[in-house]
CSV table of C-alpha atoms in Angstrom, one decimal:
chain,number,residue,atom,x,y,z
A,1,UNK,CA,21.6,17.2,-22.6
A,2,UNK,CA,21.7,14.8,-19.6
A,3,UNK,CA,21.5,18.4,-17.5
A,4,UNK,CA,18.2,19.5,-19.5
A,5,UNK,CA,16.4,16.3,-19.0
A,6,UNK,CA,17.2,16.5,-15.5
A,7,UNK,CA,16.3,19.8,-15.1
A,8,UNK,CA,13.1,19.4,-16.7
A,9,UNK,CA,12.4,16.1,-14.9
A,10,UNK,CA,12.7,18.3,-11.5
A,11,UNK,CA,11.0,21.2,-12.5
A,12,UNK,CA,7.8,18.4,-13.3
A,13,UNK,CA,8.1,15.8,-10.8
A,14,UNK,CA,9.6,17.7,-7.4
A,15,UNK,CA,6.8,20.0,-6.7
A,16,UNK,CA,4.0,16.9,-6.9
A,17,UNK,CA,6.2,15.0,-4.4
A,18,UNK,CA,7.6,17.9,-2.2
A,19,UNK,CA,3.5,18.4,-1.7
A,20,UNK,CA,2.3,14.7,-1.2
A,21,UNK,CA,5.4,14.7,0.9
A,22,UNK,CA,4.2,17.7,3.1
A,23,UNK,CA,0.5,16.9,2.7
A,24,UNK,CA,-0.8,16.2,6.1
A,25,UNK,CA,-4.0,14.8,4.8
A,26,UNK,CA,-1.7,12.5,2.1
A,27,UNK,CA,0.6,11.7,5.0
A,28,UNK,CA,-2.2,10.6,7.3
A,29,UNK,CA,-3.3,8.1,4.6
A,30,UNK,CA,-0.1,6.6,4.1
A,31,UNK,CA,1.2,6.2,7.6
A,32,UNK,CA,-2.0,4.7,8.5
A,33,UNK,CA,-1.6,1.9,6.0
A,34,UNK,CA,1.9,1.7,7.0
A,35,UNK,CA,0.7,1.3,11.1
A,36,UNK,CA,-1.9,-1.5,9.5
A,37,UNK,CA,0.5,-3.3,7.4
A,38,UNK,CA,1.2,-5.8,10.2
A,39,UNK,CA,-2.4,-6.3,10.4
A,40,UNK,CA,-3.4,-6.9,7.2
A,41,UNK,CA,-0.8,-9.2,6.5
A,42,UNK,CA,-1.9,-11.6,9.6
A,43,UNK,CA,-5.5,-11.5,8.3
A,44,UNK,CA,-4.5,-13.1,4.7
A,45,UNK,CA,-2.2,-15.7,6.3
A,46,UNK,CA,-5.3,-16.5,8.4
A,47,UNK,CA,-7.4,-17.3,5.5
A,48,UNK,CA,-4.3,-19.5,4.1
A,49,UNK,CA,-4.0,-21.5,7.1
A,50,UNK,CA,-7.7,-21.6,6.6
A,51,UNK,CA,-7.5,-22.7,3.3
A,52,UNK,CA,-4.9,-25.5,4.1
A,53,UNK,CA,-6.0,-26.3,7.3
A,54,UNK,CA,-9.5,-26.4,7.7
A,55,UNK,CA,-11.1,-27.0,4.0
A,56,UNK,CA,-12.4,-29.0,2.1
A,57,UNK,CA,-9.2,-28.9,-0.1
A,58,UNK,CA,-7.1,-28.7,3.0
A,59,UNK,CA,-5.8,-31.2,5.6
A,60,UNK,CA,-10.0,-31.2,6.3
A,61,UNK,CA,-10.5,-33.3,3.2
A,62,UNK,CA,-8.9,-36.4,4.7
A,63,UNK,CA,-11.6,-38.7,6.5
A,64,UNK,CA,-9.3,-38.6,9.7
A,65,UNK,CA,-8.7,-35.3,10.0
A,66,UNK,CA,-12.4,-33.9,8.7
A,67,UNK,CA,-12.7,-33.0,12.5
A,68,UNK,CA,-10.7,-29.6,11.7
A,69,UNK,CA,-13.6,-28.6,9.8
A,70,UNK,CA,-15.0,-27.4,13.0
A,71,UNK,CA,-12.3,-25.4,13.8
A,72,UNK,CA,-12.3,-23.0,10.9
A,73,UNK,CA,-13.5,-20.1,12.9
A,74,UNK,CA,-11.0,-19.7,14.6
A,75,UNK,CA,-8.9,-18.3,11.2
A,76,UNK,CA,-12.0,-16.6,9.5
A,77,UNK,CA,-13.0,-14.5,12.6
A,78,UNK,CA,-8.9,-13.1,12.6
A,79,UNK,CA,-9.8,-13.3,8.7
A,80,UNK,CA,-13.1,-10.8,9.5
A,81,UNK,CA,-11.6,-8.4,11.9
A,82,UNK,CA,-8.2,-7.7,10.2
A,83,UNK,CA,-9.4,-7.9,6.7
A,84,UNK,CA,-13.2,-7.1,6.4
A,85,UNK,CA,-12.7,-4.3,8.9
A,86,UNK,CA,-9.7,-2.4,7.4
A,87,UNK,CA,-11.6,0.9,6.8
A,88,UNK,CA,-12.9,1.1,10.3
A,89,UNK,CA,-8.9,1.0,11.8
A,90,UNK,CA,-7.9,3.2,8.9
A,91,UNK,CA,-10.5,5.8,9.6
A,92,UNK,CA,-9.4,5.5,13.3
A,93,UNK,CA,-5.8,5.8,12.6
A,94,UNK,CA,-6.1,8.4,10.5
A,95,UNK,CA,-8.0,10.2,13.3
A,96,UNK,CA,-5.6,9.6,15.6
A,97,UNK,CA,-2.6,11.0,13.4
A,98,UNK,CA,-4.4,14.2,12.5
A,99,UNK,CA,-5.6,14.5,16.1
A,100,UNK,CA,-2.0,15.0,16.9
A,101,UNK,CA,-0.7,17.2,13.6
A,102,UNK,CA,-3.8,19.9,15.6
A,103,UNK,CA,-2.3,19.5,19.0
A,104,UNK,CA,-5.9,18.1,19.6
A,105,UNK,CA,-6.5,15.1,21.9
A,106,UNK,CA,-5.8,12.4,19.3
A,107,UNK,CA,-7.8,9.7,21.1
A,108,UNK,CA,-10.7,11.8,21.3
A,109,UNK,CA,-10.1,12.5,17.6
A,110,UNK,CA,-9.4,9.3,16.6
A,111,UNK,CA,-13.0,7.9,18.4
A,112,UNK,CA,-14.8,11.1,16.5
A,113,UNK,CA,-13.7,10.1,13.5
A,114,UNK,CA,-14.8,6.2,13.5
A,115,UNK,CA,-17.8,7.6,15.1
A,116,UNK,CA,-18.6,9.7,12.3
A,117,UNK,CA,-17.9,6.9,9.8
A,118,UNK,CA,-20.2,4.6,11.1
A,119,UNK,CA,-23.0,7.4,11.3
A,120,UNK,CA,-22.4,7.5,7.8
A,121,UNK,CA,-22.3,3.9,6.6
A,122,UNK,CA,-25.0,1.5,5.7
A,123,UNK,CA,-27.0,0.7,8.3
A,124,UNK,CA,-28.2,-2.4,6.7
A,125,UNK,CA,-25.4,-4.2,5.9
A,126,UNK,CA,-22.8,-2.4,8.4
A,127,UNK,CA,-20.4,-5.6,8.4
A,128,UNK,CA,-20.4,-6.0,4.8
A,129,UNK,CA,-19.4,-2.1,3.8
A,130,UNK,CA,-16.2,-1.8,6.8
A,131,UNK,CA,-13.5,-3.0,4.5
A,132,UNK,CA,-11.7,-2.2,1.3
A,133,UNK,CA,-15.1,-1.5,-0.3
A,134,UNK,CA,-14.9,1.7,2.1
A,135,UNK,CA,-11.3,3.0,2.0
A,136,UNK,CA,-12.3,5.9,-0.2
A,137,UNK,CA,-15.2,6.7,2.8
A,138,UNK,CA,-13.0,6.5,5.5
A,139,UNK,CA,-10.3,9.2,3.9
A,140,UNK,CA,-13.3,11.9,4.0
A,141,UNK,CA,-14.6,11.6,7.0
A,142,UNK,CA,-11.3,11.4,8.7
A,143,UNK,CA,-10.1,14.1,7.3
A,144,UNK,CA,-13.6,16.0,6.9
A,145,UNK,CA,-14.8,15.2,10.6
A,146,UNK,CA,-10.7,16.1,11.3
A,147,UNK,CA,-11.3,19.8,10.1
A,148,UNK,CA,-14.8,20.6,11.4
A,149,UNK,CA,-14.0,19.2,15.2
A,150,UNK,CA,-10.2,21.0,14.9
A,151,UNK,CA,-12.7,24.6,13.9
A,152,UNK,CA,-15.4,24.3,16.9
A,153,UNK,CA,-12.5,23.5,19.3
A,154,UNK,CA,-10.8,26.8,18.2
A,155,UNK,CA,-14.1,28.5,19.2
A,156,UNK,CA,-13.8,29.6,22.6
A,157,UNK,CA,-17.8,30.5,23.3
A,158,UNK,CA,-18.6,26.9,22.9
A,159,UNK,CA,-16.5,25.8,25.7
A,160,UNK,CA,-18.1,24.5,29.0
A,161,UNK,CA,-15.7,26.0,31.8
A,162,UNK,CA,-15.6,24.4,34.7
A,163,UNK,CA,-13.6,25.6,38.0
A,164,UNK,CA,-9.7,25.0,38.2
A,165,UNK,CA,-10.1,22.8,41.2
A,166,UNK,CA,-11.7,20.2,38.6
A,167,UNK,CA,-9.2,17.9,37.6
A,168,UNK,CA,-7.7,18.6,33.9
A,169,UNK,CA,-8.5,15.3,32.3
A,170,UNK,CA,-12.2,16.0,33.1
A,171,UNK,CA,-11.9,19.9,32.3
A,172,UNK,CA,-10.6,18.7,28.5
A,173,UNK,CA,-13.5,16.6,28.1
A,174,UNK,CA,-15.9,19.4,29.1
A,175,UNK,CA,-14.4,21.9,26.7
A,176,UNK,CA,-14.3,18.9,24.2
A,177,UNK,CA,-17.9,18.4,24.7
A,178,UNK,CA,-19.8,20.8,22.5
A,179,UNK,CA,-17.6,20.3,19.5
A,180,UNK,CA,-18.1,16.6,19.5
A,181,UNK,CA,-21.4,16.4,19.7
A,182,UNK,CA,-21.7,19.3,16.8
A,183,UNK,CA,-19.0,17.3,14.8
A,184,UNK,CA,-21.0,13.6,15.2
A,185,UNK,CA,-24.7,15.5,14.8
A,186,UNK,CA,-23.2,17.1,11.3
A,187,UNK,CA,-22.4,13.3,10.3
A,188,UNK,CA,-25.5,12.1,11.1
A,189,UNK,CA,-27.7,15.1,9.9
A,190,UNK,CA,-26.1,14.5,6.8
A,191,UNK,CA,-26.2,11.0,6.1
A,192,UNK,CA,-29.8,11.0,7.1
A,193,UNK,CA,-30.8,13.8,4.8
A,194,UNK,CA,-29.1,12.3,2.0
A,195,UNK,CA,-31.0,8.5,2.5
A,196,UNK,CA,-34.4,10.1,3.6
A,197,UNK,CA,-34.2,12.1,-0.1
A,198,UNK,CA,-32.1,9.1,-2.1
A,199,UNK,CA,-32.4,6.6,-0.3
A,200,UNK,CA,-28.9,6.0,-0.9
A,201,UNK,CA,-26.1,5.8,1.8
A,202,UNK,CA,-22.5,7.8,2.0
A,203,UNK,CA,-20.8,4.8,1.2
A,204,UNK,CA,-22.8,3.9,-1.9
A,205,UNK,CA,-22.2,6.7,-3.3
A,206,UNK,CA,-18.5,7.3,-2.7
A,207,UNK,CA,-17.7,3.6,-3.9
A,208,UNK,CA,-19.3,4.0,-7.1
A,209,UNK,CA,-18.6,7.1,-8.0
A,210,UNK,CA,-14.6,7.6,-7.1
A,211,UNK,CA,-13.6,4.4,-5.4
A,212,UNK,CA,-14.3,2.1,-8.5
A,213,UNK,CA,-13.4,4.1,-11.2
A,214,UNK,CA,-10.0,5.1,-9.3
A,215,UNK,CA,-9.1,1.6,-8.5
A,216,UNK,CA,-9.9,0.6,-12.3
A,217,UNK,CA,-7.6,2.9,-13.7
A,218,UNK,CA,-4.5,3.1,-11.5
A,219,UNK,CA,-4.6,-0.6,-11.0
A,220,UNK,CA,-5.2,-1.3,-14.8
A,221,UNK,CA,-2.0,-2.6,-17.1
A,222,UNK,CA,-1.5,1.0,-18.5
A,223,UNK,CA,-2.2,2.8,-14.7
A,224,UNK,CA,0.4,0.7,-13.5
A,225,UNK,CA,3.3,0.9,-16.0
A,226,UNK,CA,2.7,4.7,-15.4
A,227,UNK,CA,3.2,4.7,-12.0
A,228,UNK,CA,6.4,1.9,-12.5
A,229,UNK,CA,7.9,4.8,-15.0
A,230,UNK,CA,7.3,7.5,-12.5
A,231,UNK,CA,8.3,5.2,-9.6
A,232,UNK,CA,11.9,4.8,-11.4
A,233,UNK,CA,12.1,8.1,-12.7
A,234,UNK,CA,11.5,9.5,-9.2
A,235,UNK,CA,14.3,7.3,-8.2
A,236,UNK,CA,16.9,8.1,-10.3
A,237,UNK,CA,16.6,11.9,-9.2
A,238,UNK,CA,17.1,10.8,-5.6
A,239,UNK,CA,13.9,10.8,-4.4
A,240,UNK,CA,12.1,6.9,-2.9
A,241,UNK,CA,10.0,6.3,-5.7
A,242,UNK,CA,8.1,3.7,-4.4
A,243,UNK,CA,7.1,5.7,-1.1
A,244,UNK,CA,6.3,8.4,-2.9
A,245,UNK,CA,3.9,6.7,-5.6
A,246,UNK,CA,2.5,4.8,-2.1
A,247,UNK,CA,-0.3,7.5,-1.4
A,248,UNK,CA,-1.8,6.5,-5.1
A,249,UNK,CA,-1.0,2.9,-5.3
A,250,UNK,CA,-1.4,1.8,-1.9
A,251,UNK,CA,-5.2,1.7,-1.3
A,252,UNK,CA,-5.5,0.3,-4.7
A,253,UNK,CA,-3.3,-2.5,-3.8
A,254,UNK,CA,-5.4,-3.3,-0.5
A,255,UNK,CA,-8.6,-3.1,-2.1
A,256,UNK,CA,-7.1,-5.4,-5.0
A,257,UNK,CA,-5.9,-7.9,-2.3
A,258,UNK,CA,-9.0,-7.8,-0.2
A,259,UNK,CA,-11.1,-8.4,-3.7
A,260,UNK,CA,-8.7,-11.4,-3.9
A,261,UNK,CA,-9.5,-12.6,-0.3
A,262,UNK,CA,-13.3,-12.9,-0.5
A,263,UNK,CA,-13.0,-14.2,-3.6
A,264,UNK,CA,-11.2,-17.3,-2.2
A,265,UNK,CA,-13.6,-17.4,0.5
A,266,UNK,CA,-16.1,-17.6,-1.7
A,267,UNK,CA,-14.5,-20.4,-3.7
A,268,UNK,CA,-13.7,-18.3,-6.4
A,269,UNK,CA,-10.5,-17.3,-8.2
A,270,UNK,CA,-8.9,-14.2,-7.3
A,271,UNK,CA,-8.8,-11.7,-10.4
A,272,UNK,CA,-7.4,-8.9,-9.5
A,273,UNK,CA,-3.3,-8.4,-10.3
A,274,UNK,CA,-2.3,-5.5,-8.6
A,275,UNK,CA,-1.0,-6.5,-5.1
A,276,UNK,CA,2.3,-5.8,-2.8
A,277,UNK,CA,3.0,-9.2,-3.7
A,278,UNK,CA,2.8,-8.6,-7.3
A,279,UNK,CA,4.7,-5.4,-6.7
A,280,UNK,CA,8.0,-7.6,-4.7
A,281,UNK,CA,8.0,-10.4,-7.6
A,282,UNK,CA,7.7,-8.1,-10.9
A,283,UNK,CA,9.0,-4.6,-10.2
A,284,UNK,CA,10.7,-4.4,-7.3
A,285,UNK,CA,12.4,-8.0,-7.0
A,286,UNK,CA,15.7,-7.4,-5.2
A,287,UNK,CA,15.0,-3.8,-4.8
A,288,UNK,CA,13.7,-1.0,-6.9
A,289,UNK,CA,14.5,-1.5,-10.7
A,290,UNK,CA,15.3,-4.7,-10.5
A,291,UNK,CA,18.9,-3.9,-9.2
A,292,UNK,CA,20.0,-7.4,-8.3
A,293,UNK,CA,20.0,-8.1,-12.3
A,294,UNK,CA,21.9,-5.5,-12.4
A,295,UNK,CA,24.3,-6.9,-9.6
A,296,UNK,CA,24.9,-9.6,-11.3
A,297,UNK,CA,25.3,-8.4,-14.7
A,298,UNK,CA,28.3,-6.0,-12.5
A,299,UNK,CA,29.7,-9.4,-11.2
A,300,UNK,CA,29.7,-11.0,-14.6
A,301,UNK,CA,30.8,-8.2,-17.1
A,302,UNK,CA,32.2,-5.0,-15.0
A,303,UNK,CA,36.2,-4.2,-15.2
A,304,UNK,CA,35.3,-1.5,-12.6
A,305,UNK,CA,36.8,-3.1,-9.1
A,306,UNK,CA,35.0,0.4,-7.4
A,307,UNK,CA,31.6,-1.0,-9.0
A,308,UNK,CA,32.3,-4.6,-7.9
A,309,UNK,CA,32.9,-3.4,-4.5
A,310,UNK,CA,29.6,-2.0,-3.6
A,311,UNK,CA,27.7,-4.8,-5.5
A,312,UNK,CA,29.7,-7.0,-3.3
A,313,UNK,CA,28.5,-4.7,0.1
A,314,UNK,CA,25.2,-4.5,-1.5
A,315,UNK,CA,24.4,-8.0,-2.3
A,316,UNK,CA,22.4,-9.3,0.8
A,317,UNK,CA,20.4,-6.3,1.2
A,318,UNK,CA,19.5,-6.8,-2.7
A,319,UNK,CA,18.2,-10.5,-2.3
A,320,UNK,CA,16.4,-9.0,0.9
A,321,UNK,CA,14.6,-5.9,-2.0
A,322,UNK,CA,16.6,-3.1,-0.4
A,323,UNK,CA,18.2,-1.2,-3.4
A,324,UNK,CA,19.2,1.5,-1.6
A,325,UNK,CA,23.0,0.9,-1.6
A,326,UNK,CA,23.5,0.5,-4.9
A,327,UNK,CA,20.6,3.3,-5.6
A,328,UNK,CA,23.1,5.7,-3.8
A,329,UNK,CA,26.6,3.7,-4.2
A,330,UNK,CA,27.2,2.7,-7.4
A,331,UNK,CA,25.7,5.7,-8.0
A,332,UNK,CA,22.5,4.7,-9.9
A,333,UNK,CA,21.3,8.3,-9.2
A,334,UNK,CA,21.8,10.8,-11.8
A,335,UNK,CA,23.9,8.2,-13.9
A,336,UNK,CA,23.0,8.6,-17.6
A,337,UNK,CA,24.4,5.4,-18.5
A,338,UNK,CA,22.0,3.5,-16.3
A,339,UNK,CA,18.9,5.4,-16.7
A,340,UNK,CA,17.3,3.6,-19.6
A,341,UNK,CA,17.8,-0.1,-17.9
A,342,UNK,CA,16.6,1.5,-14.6
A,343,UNK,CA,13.0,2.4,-16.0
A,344,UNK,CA,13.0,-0.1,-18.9
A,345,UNK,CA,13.6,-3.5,-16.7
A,346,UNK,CA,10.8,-3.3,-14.2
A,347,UNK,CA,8.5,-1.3,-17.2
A,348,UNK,CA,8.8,-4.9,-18.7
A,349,UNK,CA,8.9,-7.1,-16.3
A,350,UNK,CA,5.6,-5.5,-14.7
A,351,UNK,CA,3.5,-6.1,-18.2
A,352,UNK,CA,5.2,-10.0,-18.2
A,353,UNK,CA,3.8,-10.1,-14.4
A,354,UNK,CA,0.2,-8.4,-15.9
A,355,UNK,CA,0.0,-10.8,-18.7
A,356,UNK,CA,1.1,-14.1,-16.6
A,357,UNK,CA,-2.0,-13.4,-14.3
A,358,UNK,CA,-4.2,-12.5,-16.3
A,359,UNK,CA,-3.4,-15.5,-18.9
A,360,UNK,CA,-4.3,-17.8,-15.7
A,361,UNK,CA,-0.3,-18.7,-15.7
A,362,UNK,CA,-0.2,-17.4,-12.2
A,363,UNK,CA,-2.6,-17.4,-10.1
A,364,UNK,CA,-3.1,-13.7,-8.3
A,365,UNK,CA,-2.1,-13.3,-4.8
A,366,UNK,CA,-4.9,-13.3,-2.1
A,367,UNK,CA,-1.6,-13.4,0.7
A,368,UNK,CA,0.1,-10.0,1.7
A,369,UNK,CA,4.0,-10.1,1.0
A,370,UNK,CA,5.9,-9.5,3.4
A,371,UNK,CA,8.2,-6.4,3.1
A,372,UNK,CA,11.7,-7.5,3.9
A,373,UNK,CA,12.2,-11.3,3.2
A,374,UNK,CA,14.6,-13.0,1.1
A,375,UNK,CA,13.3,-13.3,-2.0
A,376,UNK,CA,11.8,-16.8,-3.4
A,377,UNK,CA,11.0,-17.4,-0.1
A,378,UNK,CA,8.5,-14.2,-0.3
A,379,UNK,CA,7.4,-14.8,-3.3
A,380,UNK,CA,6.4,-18.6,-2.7
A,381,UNK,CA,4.6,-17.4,0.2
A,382,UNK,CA,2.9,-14.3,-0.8
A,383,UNK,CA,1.7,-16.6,-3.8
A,384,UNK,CA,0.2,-19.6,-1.4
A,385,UNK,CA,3.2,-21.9,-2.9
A,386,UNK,CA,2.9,-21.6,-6.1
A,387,UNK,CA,5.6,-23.2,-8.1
A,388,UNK,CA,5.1,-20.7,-11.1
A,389,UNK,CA,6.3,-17.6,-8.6
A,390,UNK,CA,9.6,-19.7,-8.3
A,391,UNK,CA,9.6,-19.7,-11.9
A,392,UNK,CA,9.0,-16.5,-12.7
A,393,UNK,CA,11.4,-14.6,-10.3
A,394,UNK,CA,13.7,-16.7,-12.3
A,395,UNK,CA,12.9,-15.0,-15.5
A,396,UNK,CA,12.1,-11.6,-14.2
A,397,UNK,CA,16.1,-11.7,-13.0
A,398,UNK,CA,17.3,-13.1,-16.0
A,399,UNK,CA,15.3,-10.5,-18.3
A,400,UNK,CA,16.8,-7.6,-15.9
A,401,UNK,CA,20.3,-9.3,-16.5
A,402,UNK,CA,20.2,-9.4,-20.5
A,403,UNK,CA,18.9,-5.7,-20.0
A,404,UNK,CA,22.0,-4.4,-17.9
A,405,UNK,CA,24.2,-6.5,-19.3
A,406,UNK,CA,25.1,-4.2,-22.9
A,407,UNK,CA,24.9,-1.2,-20.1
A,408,UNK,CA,27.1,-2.6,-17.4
A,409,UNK,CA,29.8,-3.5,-20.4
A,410,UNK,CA,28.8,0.1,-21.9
A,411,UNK,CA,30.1,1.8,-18.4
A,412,UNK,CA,33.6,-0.2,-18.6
A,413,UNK,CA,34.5,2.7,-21.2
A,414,UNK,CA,33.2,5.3,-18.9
């Protein structure tokens, strides 16, 4: 039975991720966001500070320290250009790591590409429509503007030689030449067609028509229990779950979290759930599965000393949210008896982490978590100090625990 369900799980699941695995184009869009990670976590903590600092609500709002008022652009500019900017160093990074998959000058690529996007984008508001507004605009024209310079470039006649005395650096940029300016014109034609007949920009059109509707239904309560299942799932036959449901989730996630940033600029509340930081307290807390329940449950009901062992090895990387040692160890992998805990725990503690949101209990993260860190101390951060994210990484381990526990005593008779 167990050999039929795994069978059939493979034959469903391994050619979707052996393909966004081998995807250049899907590979290009997640290492970018893993390159800007760093970046967009140093823009949210600049609108904390900036929050907490500078504001009315903030050290500010004390009659001897009102002068830091002032001083508040000097987090909401780091704010602007890590933040409000994402989808001009996506569509650059992108560029550049398709540049280099061509063996083309991934530089030049990478400039071609942001190049391109701005061509393309709203003229009229060109600093309102460069963040997570246009993620969706910056995947097609770095891949699109990717594939039509990588063609010309292949196309000899269009070449401008020059003589071999000419130094080489300035011999690529001739034979570059052409191709650029055919790729960029292309661009520009075609975003100026497209107004002078709609009067309606790329960007426009992409957000409303695939950006929005894709963001409303993976990051939705039933879009992201699917990806949790297939996340665990993907796990339990071996493969990283979570990496591999990144290419979907991840821009969801950023636009969610810049959504939740402007908000609080704007003195509103953030609304939207779906964030890494939601991801770190409610279905990954202490590692994929919620795996340090599952420690503990080991520590507190296993007769297996072999089991107790590797929890023991395993425990610091658990409170850190690595699971892979006892993913791999114990083994969770392929291990009938903990299948149904594996999927179930985070499947429920995702929809408690939904509901708690939504229900106002906690309020949504505008802070990016920080992958890594030991865990109440990342979740008090990446939810601006929130005492309820204390609380509820208490109950999220406690719920995994009862889970395990009837699963854990289950493998004694294994």
């Amino acid at each position: 039975m167990l050999e039929k369900f795994t069978a059939a799980l493979e034959k469903v699941m391994m050619p979707i991720t052996n393909y966004m695995n081998s995807n250049k184009y899907i590979c290009a869009i997640r290492d970018a966001f893993t390159i800007m990670m760093p970046v967009i976590i140093v823009g949210s903590f600049a609108l904390l500070f900036n929050i907490y600092i500078c504001s009315g609500t903030g050290l500010a709002k004390y009659e001897s320290l009102a002068w830091l008022a002032n001083y508040s652009k000097m987090f909401s500019t780091v704010n602007f250009a890590c933040i409000s900017c994402m989808s001009l160093w996506l569509v650059f990074l992108m560029g550049y790591i398709l540049g280099g998959e061509e063996g083309q000058n991934s530089l030049l690529s990478a400039l071609i590409s942001t190049i391109c996007f701005l061509a393309v984008s709203d003229q009229e508001n060109l600093a309102g429509n460069l963040g997570a507004s246009a993620l969706f605009l910056a995947f097609f024209v770095a891949i699109s503007s990717n594939i039509i310079f990588t063609k010309l470039m292949k196309l000899e006649k269009i070449k401008i030689k020059l003589p071999e005395a000419v130094p080489p650096m300035i011999t690529r940029s001739f034979n570059a030449l052409i191709p650029t300016w055919l790729t960029i014109t292309i661009f520009g034609l075609f975003s100026g067609i497209l107004y002078g007949a709609s009067g309606l920009y790329v960007n426009s059109i992409i957000y409303n028509v695939i950006q929005i509707p894709f963001n409303q239904v993976v990051g939705s309560q039933l879009g992201v229990s699917i990806i949790v299942v297939l996340s665990q799932l993907l796990w339990w036959t071996g493969i990283h779950g979570h990496m591999a449901m990144n290419v979907i989730a991840k821009p969801v996630r950023t636009a969610a979290l810049a959504a939740n940033i402007a908000a609080v600029a704007a003195g509103l509340v953030p609304t939207e759930f779906y964030t890494l930081a939601y991801v770190h307290l409610f279905t990954n807390l202490g590692g994929s599965g919620i795996v340090i329940s599952l420690a503990l449950a080991i520590m507190a009901f296993s007769k297996r000393q072999e089991y107790k062992e590797i929890t023991r090895l395993s425990m610091i990387p658990l409170i850190c949210g690595i699971s892979e040692p006892m993913v791999f160890g114990l083994p969770i992998m392929l291990n009938p008896v903990f299948l149904i805990p594996f999927v179930l725990v985070p499947l429920i503690t995702a929809n408690l982490g939904y509901y708690a949101i939504t229900s106002g209990f906690l309020t949504a993260s505008y802070v990016e978590s920080v992958a890594g860190m030991p865990m109440f101390i990342q979740q008090f951060l990446a939810f601006s100090g929130q005492w309820q994210a204390l609380f509820l990484t208490v109950v999220v381990i406690v719920i995994g625990f009862v889970i395990y526990a009837p699963f854990v005593i289950l493998s004694n008779k294994k």
